[in-house]
Short mmCIF file of C-alpha atoms and ligand atoms in Angstrom, two decimals:
data_model
loop_
_atom_site.label_atom_id
_atom_site.label_comp_id
_atom_site.label_asym_id
_atom_site.label_seq_id
_atom_site.Cartn_x
_atom_site.Cartn_y
_atom_site.Cartn_z
CA MET A 1 90.98 91.49 111.58
CA ALA A 2 90.32 87.78 111.86
CA SER A 3 87.02 86.79 113.42
CA PHE A 4 86.43 83.63 115.44
CA ALA A 5 83.20 81.80 116.11
CA THR A 6 84.38 79.04 118.34
CA THR A 7 87.74 77.58 117.65
CA GLU A 8 89.74 74.95 119.43
CA CYS A 9 93.03 76.81 119.23
CA PHE A 10 95.09 79.18 121.29
CA LEU A 11 95.55 82.85 120.44
CA PRO A 12 98.62 84.65 121.82
CA LEU A 13 97.42 87.32 124.18
CA GLN A 14 98.59 90.73 122.98
CA GLN A 15 97.38 92.91 125.74
CA SER A 16 94.74 92.99 128.36
CA PHE A 17 94.32 93.75 132.05
CA LEU A 18 93.12 91.74 134.98
CA ALA A 19 89.36 92.20 135.17
CA PRO A 20 87.26 89.08 135.69
CA THR A 21 83.78 89.71 134.26
CA HIS A 22 80.87 87.45 133.41
CA HIS A 23 79.43 87.19 129.90
CA ARG A 24 75.94 85.74 129.46
CA GLN A 25 75.89 84.08 126.07
CA GLY A 26 72.77 83.68 123.92
CA ASN A 27 72.47 79.98 124.55
CA GLY A 28 71.95 80.55 128.25
CA THR A 29 75.46 79.53 129.17
CA SER A 30 77.81 82.00 130.74
CA SER A 31 81.56 82.34 130.68
CA THR A 32 83.84 84.11 133.06
CA VAL A 33 86.08 86.59 131.31
CA VAL A 34 89.42 87.01 132.97
CA LEU A 35 91.66 89.55 131.24
CA LEU A 36 95.28 88.63 131.68
CA PRO A 37 98.29 91.00 131.75
CA ARG A 38 100.14 91.69 128.50
CA ALA A 39 102.29 88.79 127.32
CA ALA A 40 100.76 86.57 129.95
CA PRO A 41 102.16 83.04 129.70
CA ALA A 42 99.90 80.81 127.71
CA PRO A 43 97.75 78.63 129.97
CA HIS A 44 99.10 75.10 129.98
CA HIS A 45 95.70 73.71 129.09
CA SER A 46 95.44 75.65 125.83
CA LYS A 47 94.23 72.52 124.06
CA SER A 48 91.02 72.63 126.07
CA LEU A 49 90.21 76.24 125.14
CA SER A 50 87.48 77.56 122.85
CA PHE A 51 87.22 81.12 121.51
CA SER A 52 84.49 83.56 120.57
CA PHE A 53 85.09 86.94 119.04
CA SER A 54 82.96 90.07 119.29
CA SER A 55 83.58 93.68 118.43
CA GLN A 56 81.88 96.96 119.33
CA GLY A 57 83.18 100.11 117.67
CA THR A 58 86.96 100.14 117.79
CA ASN A 59 87.20 97.63 120.59
CA SER A 60 87.30 93.97 119.96
CA CYS A 61 87.12 91.20 122.44
CA ILE A 62 88.17 87.60 122.18
CA ALA A 63 86.43 85.52 124.81
CA VAL A 64 88.24 82.31 125.55
CA GLY A 65 86.12 79.53 127.03
CA ARG A 66 87.48 76.51 128.84
CA LYS A 67 85.55 73.29 129.02
CA ASP A 68 85.22 73.93 132.75
CA ARG A 69 83.21 77.06 131.82
CA SER A 70 85.82 79.53 133.08
CA SER A 71 87.36 81.77 130.43
CA PHE A 72 89.43 84.87 129.87
CA ALA A 73 89.31 87.50 127.17
CA GLN A 74 91.53 89.94 125.39
CA THR A 75 90.49 93.51 124.64
CA ALA A 76 92.46 95.38 122.04
CA ALA A 77 92.06 98.93 120.80
CA VAL A 78 92.40 99.61 117.10
CA ARG A 79 95.49 101.68 116.28
CA TYR A 80 95.17 104.38 113.63
CA LEU A 81 98.40 105.44 111.92
CA MET A 82 98.59 108.56 109.74
CA GLY A 83 101.35 110.85 108.54
CA SER A 84 101.42 114.32 110.04
CA VAL A 85 101.76 117.42 107.87
CA THR A 86 103.00 119.36 110.91
CA ARG A 87 105.98 117.07 111.67
CA THR A 88 108.24 118.06 108.77
CA GLN A 89 111.53 118.70 110.62
CA GLY A 90 114.30 116.69 109.05
CA LEU A 91 112.17 115.38 106.18
CA ARG A 92 113.93 115.62 102.81
CA PHE A 93 112.23 115.74 99.42
CA ALA A 94 113.16 115.44 95.77
CA VAL A 95 110.97 116.97 93.08
CA VAL A 96 111.30 115.48 89.58
CA VAL A 97 109.82 117.91 87.06
CA ALA A 98 109.32 117.48 83.32
CA ARG A 99 110.44 120.31 81.04
CA PHE A 100 107.90 119.42 78.33
CA ASN A 101 105.03 121.97 78.55
CA GLU A 102 107.23 124.04 80.84
CA ILE A 103 104.69 126.88 80.81
CA VAL A 104 102.56 124.54 82.91
CA THR A 105 105.15 122.53 84.83
CA LYS A 106 107.03 125.54 86.15
CA GLN A 107 103.79 126.74 87.75
CA LEU A 108 103.17 123.31 89.20
CA LEU A 109 106.69 123.41 90.64
CA GLU A 110 106.16 126.85 92.15
CA GLY A 111 102.97 125.62 93.76
CA ALA A 112 104.80 122.63 95.20
CA LEU A 113 107.66 124.72 96.58
CA GLY A 114 105.16 127.12 98.11
CA THR A 115 103.46 124.26 99.94
CA PHE A 116 106.76 122.90 101.22
CA ARG A 117 107.66 126.34 102.58
CA ASN A 118 104.20 126.82 104.12
CA TYR A 119 104.69 123.55 106.00
CA SER A 120 108.17 124.48 107.25
CA VAL A 121 110.18 122.25 104.94
CA LYS A 122 113.56 123.96 104.63
CA ASP A 123 114.83 124.90 101.14
CA GLU A 124 118.02 122.96 101.86
CA ASP A 125 115.90 119.82 102.32
CA ILE A 126 114.49 120.03 98.77
CA ASP A 127 116.24 118.95 95.55
CA VAL A 128 114.63 119.74 92.17
CA VAL A 129 115.62 117.52 89.23
CA TRP A 130 114.58 118.50 85.69
CA VAL A 131 113.95 115.82 83.05
CA PRO A 132 113.02 116.24 79.36
CA GLY A 133 109.47 114.85 79.59
CA SER A 134 107.04 112.94 81.76
CA PHE A 135 108.15 109.67 80.22
CA GLU A 136 111.57 110.11 81.88
CA ILE A 137 110.22 110.84 85.35
CA GLY A 138 109.88 107.23 86.56
CA ALA A 139 113.49 106.18 86.01
CA VAL A 140 114.82 109.29 87.75
CA ALA A 141 112.35 108.96 90.62
CA GLU A 142 113.43 105.39 91.21
CA ARG A 143 117.13 106.34 91.19
CA LEU A 144 116.45 109.14 93.68
CA GLY A 145 114.37 106.86 95.88
CA LYS A 146 117.09 104.22 95.98
CA SER A 147 119.71 106.85 96.90
CA GLY A 148 118.36 106.82 100.46
CA LYS A 149 118.61 110.60 100.61
CA TYR A 150 114.90 111.43 100.49
CA HIS A 151 111.74 110.68 102.45
CA ALA A 152 109.48 111.22 99.44
CA ILE A 153 109.79 111.97 95.74
CA LEU A 154 107.28 114.36 94.13
CA CYS A 155 106.86 113.82 90.38
CA ILE A 156 105.55 116.74 88.32
CA GLY A 157 104.63 116.88 84.65
CA ALA A 158 101.95 117.91 82.16
CA VAL A 159 100.86 115.50 79.45
CA ILE A 160 98.54 117.23 76.97
CA ARG A 161 96.68 115.36 74.26
CA GLY A 162 97.69 116.02 70.65
CA ASP A 163 96.50 114.58 67.35
CA THR A 164 97.78 111.05 67.85
CA SER A 165 97.69 108.27 70.40
CA HIS A 166 101.12 109.33 71.65
CA TYR A 167 99.35 110.97 74.58
CA ASP A 168 98.17 107.60 75.87
CA ALA A 169 101.64 106.12 75.67
CA VAL A 170 103.23 109.00 77.55
CA ALA A 171 100.49 109.38 80.15
CA ASN A 172 100.28 105.68 80.92
CA SER A 173 104.05 105.32 81.00
CA ALA A 174 104.40 108.26 83.35
CA ALA A 175 101.84 106.84 85.76
CA SER A 176 103.26 103.32 85.73
CA GLY A 177 106.78 104.71 85.98
CA VAL A 178 106.01 106.69 89.11
CA LEU A 179 104.15 103.76 90.67
CA SER A 180 107.01 101.36 89.92
CA ALA A 181 109.56 103.81 91.28
CA GLY A 182 107.78 103.92 94.61
CA LEU A 183 107.31 100.17 94.81
CA ASN A 184 110.86 99.36 93.73
CA SER A 185 112.61 101.94 95.91
CA GLY A 186 110.37 101.72 98.97
CA VAL A 187 110.18 105.50 99.05
CA PRO A 188 106.81 107.21 98.47
CA CYS A 189 106.70 108.56 94.90
CA ILE A 190 103.81 110.96 94.46
CA PHE A 191 102.02 111.34 91.11
CA GLY A 192 101.74 115.04 90.30
CA VAL A 193 101.56 114.65 86.52
CA LEU A 194 98.64 116.37 84.79
CA THR A 195 96.98 114.41 81.98
CA CYS A 196 94.80 116.88 80.08
CA ASP A 197 92.90 117.12 76.82
CA ASP A 198 94.08 120.67 76.13
CA MET A 199 96.25 123.48 77.43
CA ASP A 200 93.37 125.29 79.12
CA GLN A 201 92.67 122.27 81.31
CA ALA A 202 96.34 122.13 82.22
CA LEU A 203 96.71 125.83 83.04
CA ASN A 204 93.53 125.71 85.12
CA ARG A 205 95.18 123.03 87.27
CA ALA A 206 98.52 124.80 87.54
CA GLY A 207 97.36 127.79 89.53
CA GLY A 208 94.15 128.60 87.68
CA LYS A 209 90.51 128.18 88.66
CA SER A 210 90.94 124.49 89.42
CA GLY A 211 93.77 125.06 91.83
CA ASN A 212 97.37 123.92 91.68
CA LYS A 213 98.02 120.19 91.51
CA GLY A 214 101.65 120.82 92.32
CA ALA A 215 100.69 122.41 95.63
CA GLU A 216 98.20 119.63 96.38
CA THR A 217 100.57 116.77 95.65
CA ALA A 218 103.33 118.39 97.69
CA LEU A 219 101.05 118.05 100.71
CA THR A 220 100.56 114.39 99.83
CA ALA A 221 104.34 114.03 99.70
CA ILE A 222 104.67 115.53 103.19
CA GLU A 223 102.02 113.25 104.68
CA MET A 224 103.48 110.12 103.09
CA ALA A 225 107.02 111.04 104.12
CA SER A 226 105.81 111.46 107.70
CA LEU A 227 103.83 108.21 107.64
CA PHE A 228 106.84 106.24 106.47
CA GLU A 229 109.34 108.03 108.74
CA HIS A 230 107.28 108.23 111.92
CA HIS A 231 105.17 105.06 111.76
CA LEU A 232 106.40 102.50 109.23
CA LYS A 233 110.13 102.20 109.94
N1 LIG B 301 103.87 115.04 74.59
C1 LIG B 301 104.36 115.15 75.88
C2 LIG B 301 105.57 114.62 76.25
N2 LIG B 301 106.31 113.93 75.33
C3 LIG B 301 107.70 113.62 75.56
C4 LIG B 301 107.90 112.37 76.42
O1 LIG B 301 107.62 112.64 77.77
C5 LIG B 301 109.34 111.90 76.32
O2 LIG B 301 110.20 112.93 76.80
C6 LIG B 301 109.72 111.52 74.91
O3 LIG B 301 108.77 110.58 74.44
C7 LIG B 301 111.14 110.93 74.87
O4 LIG B 301 111.23 109.83 75.70
N3 LIG B 301 106.01 114.74 77.52
C8 LIG B 301 105.27 115.40 78.45
O5 LIG B 301 105.68 115.53 79.61
N4 LIG B 301 104.06 115.93 78.11
C9 LIG B 301 103.58 115.83 76.84
O6 LIG B 301 102.47 116.35 76.54
C1 LIG B 302 101.27 113.78 74.75
C2 LIG B 302 102.01 113.94 73.48
O1 LIG B 302 102.97 113.26 73.22
C3 LIG B 302 101.41 114.88 72.49
O2 LIG B 302 101.62 116.19 72.97
C4 LIG B 302 102.06 114.71 71.11
O3 LIG B 302 101.23 115.38 70.20
P1 LIG B 302 100.77 114.60 68.86
O4 LIG B 302 99.93 113.43 69.30
O5 LIG B 302 99.97 115.59 68.03
O6 LIG B 302 102.04 114.15 68.16
#
């Protein structure tokens, strides 16, 4: 939010209401605050205006002073936008799941499908696409995103460290691939790929003592799908 000390310029009034009030400023001067209706026509003498900005909590106020000491102000409430996990009707999802380490990824997938069902996403609104490994997820996620058929793409995999640096290549490529898919397609692509040092870590996060990352990231997919569909169109 921009902040103004005193500026010789004119700010378009977004919203306000008629309520002349008097502000006593620190330097002993006072200004009359007249709140104008939304989209009020700009005063013709905008060149002679000065502005001061103050904010308390979520309300902000721009006091506009005129050289003749009268002024008006604008009060705006901060809007908070957030996806809703209870508004899932009509939302469609694709789940891209890697077959590599299937003992882990199938449990992640089950966790994800369980979350979708718990939040009233219909089975017919979910497509599951299997790919060989996590490296292949990004390209498929981007193709699915660009299809225009889905509100979010959930990407599931399990990258487990071996004896070489191949782990780093696959893990980093999977992460950048999912990120790029979301940015390039404009559809939220959610990173549900485990990157673990060993199989125990992976199984613990696929329904074991550390929970199920598939279930968790499915909830993220729902919230992001709702945010984009209900607030960012
Ligand atoms: N080692 C893991 C892989 N490796 C396979 C790659 O994902 C990819 O399919 C291959 O390099 C051909 O392009 N994939 C995983 O998902 N998890 C691993 O631990
Ligand atoms: C993440 C991998 O690609 C890894 O499982 C491969 O194992 P290694 O590094 O022993 O070849």
